Short mmCIF file of C-alpha atoms in Angstrom, two decimals:
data_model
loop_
_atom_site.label_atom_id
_atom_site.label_comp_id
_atom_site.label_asym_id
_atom_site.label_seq_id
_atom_site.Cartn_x
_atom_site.Cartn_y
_atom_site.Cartn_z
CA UNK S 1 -6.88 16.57 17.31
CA UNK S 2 -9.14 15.81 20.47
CA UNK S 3 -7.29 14.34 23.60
CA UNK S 4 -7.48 11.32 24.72
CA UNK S 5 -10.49 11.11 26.91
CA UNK S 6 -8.92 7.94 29.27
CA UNK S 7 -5.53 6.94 30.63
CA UNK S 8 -6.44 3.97 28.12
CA UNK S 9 -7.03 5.99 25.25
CA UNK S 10 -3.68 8.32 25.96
CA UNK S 11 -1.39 4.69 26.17
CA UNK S 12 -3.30 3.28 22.83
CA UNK S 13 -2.45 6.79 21.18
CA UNK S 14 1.19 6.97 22.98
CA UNK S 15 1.93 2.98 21.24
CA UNK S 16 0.61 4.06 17.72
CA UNK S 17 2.67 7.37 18.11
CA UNK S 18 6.01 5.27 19.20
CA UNK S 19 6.00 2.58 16.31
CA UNK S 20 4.78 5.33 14.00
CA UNK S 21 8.30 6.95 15.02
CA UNK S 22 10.02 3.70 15.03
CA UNK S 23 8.66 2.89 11.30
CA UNK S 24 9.76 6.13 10.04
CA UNK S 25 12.89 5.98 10.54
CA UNK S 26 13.60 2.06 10.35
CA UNK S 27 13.69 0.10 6.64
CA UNK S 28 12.91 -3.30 6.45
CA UNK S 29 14.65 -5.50 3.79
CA UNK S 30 11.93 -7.39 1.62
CA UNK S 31 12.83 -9.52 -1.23
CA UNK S 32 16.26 -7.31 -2.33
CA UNK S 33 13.91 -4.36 -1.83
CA UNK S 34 14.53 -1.74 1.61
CA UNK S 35 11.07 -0.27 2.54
CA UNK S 36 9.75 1.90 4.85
CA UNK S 37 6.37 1.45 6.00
CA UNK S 38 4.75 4.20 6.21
CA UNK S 39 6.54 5.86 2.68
CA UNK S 40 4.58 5.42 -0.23
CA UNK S 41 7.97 5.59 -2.57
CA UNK S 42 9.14 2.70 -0.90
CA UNK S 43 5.65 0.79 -1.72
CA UNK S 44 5.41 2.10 -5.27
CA UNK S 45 9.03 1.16 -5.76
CA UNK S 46 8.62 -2.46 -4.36
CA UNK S 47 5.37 -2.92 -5.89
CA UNK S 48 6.88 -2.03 -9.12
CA UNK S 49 9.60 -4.89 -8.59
CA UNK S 50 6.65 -7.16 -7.72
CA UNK S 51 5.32 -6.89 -10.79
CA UNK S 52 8.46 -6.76 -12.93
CA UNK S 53 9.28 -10.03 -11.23
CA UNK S 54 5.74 -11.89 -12.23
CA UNK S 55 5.87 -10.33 -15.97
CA UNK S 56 9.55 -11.83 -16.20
CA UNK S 57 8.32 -14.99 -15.35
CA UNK S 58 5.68 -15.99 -18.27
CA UNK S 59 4.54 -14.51 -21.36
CA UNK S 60 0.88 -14.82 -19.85
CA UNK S 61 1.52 -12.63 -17.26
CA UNK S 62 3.60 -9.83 -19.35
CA UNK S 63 0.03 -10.29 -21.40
CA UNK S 64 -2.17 -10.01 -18.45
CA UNK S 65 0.27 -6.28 -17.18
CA UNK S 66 -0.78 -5.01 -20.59
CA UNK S 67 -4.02 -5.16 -20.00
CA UNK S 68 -3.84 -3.61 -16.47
CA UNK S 69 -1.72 -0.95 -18.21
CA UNK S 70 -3.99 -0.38 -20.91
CA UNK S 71 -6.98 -0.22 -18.50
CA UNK S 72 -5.13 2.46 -16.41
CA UNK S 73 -2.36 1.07 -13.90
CA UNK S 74 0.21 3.42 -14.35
CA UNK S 75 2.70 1.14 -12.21
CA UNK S 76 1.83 -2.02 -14.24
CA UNK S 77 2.80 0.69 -17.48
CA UNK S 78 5.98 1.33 -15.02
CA UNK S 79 6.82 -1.84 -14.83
CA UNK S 80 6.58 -3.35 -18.18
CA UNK S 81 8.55 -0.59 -19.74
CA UNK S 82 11.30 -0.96 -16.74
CA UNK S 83 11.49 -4.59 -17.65
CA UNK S 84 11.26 -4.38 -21.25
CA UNK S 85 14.91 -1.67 -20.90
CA UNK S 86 16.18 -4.78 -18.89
CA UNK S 87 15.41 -7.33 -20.96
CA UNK S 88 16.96 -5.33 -24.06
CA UNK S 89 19.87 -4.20 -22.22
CA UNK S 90 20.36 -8.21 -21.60
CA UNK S 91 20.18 -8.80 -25.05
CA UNK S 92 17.12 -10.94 -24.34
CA UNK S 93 13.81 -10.09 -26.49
CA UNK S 94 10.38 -10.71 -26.35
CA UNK S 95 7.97 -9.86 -29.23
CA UNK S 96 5.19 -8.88 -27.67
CA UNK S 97 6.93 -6.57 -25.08
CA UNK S 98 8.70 -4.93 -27.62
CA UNK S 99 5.16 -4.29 -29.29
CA UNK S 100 3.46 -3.18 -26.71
CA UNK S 101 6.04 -0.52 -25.25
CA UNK S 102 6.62 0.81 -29.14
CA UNK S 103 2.98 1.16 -29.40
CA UNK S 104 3.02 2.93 -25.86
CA UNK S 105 5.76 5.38 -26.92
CA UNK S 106 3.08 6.46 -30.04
CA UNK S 107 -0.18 6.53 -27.45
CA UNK S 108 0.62 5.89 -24.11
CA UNK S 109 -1.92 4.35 -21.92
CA UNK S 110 -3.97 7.05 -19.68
CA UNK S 111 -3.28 6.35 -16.08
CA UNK S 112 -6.38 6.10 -13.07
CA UNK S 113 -6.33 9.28 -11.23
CA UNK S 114 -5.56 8.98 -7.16
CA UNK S 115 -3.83 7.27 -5.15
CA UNK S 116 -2.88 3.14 -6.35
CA UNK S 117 -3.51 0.77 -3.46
CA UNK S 118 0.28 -0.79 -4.64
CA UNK S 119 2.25 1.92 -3.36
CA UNK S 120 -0.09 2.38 -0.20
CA UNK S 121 0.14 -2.00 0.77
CA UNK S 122 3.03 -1.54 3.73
CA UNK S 123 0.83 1.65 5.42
CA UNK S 124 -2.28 -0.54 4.99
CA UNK S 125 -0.89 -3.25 6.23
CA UNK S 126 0.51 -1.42 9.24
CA UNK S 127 -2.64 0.36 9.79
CA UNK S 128 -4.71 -2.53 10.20
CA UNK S 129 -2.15 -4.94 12.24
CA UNK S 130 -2.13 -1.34 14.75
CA UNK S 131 -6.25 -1.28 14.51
CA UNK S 132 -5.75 -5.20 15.22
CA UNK S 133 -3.42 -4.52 18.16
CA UNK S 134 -5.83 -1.75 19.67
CA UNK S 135 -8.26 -4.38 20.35
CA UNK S 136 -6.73 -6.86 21.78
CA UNK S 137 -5.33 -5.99 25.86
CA UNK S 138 -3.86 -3.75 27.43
CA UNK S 139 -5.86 -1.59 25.08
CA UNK S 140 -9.42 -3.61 24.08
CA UNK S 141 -11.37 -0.23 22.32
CA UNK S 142 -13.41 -1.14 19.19
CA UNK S 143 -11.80 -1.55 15.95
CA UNK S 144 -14.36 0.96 14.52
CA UNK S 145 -17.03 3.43 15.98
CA UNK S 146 -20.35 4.45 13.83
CA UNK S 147 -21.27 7.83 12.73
CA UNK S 148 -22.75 9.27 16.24
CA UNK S 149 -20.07 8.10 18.36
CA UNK S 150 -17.82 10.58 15.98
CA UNK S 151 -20.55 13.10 16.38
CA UNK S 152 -20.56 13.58 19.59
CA UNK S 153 -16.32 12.76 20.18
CA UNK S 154 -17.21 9.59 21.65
CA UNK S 155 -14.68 7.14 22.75
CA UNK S 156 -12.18 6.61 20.67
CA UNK S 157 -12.14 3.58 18.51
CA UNK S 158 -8.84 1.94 16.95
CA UNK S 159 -9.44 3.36 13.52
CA UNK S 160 -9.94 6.63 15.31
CA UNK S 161 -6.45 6.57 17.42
CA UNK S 162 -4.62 5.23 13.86
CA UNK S 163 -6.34 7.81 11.72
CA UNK S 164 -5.02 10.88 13.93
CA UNK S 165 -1.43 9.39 14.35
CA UNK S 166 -1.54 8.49 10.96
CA UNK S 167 -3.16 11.82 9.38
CA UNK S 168 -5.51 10.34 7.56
CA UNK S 169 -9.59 10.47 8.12
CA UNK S 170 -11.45 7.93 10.13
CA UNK S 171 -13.51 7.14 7.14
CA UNK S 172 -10.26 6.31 5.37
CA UNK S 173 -8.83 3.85 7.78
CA UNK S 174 -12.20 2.37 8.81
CA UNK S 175 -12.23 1.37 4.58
CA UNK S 176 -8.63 0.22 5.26
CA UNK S 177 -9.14 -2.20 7.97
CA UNK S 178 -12.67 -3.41 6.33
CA UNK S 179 -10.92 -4.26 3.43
CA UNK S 180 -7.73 -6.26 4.84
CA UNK S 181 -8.78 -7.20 8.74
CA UNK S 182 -9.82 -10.60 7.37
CA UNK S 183 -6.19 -10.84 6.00
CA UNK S 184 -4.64 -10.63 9.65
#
């Protein structure tokens, strides 16, 4: 990792580095469910729940997790079969549940390789409230930085500063806070 190249930069990176600390070691409570930020069990786990919660709901939307599960979302395939145990355990039934986990046990559905956006939604959100916060004073740098200012180790943007706390690639962030900065 480059250092900082201004007193600015150093306090931006110092702030992401503190809360970074602060998250990993703090859970929050969120609906019955403890999460960590920045721990991608946490957000598979309470993205699981999530979606047990809406299938349990309506028939429709136990219909519409099949066909995410069939289509490749392993934690949709997760959660259906967690809910269908549940449900049976209960002594509560539902046809087509029970028909799609016996046919799942015979074939199950192949899951999308990489990482699922589910169990990544507390780091991406924290990533891009941090980018958000980087902009704003004490700190005001650029949310993002184009190709030749990374060429050249230009100044440091807030997807840069995030990125090397964070471990991840500026590309990676940058995608990150395009995709949920309009969400802030």
């Amino acid at each position: 990792m480059t250092l900082p190249a201004t007193i600015n930069e150093a306090k931006a990176v110092q702030h992401v580095a503190e809360w970074l600390a602060w998250a990993r070691s703090n859970k929050v409570d969120i609906g019955e469910v403890s999460i960590g930020f920045v721990s991608e069990g946490d957000g598979r786990r309470f993205a699981k729940e999530q979606m047990k919660r809406f299938a349990a709901v309506h028939v429709d939307h136990r219909l519409a997790m099949m066909t995410a599960a069939r289509e490749g979302d392993g934690l949709a395939y997760d959660a259906l079969t967690e809910l269908w145990r549940e449900m049976e355990s209960a002594g509560q039934s539902c046809t087509f549940l029970t028909s799609y986990v016996a046919e799942t046990q015979v074939s199950p559905p192949r899951r999308k390789s990489g990482d699922s956006q589910q169990a990544h939604l507390f780091r991406d959100i924290a990533i891009t409230a941090l980018v958000e916060e980087l902009t704003k004073p004490p700190f005001s740098l650029k949310a993002t930085r184009g190709y030749a200012a990374r060429m050249k180790g230009g100044v440091a943007s807030g997807c840069s500063i995030v990125a090397g706390q964070f471990g991840l690639t500026e590309d990676s962030v940058d995608k990150i806070w395009k995709r949920l900065k309009s969400h802030l």
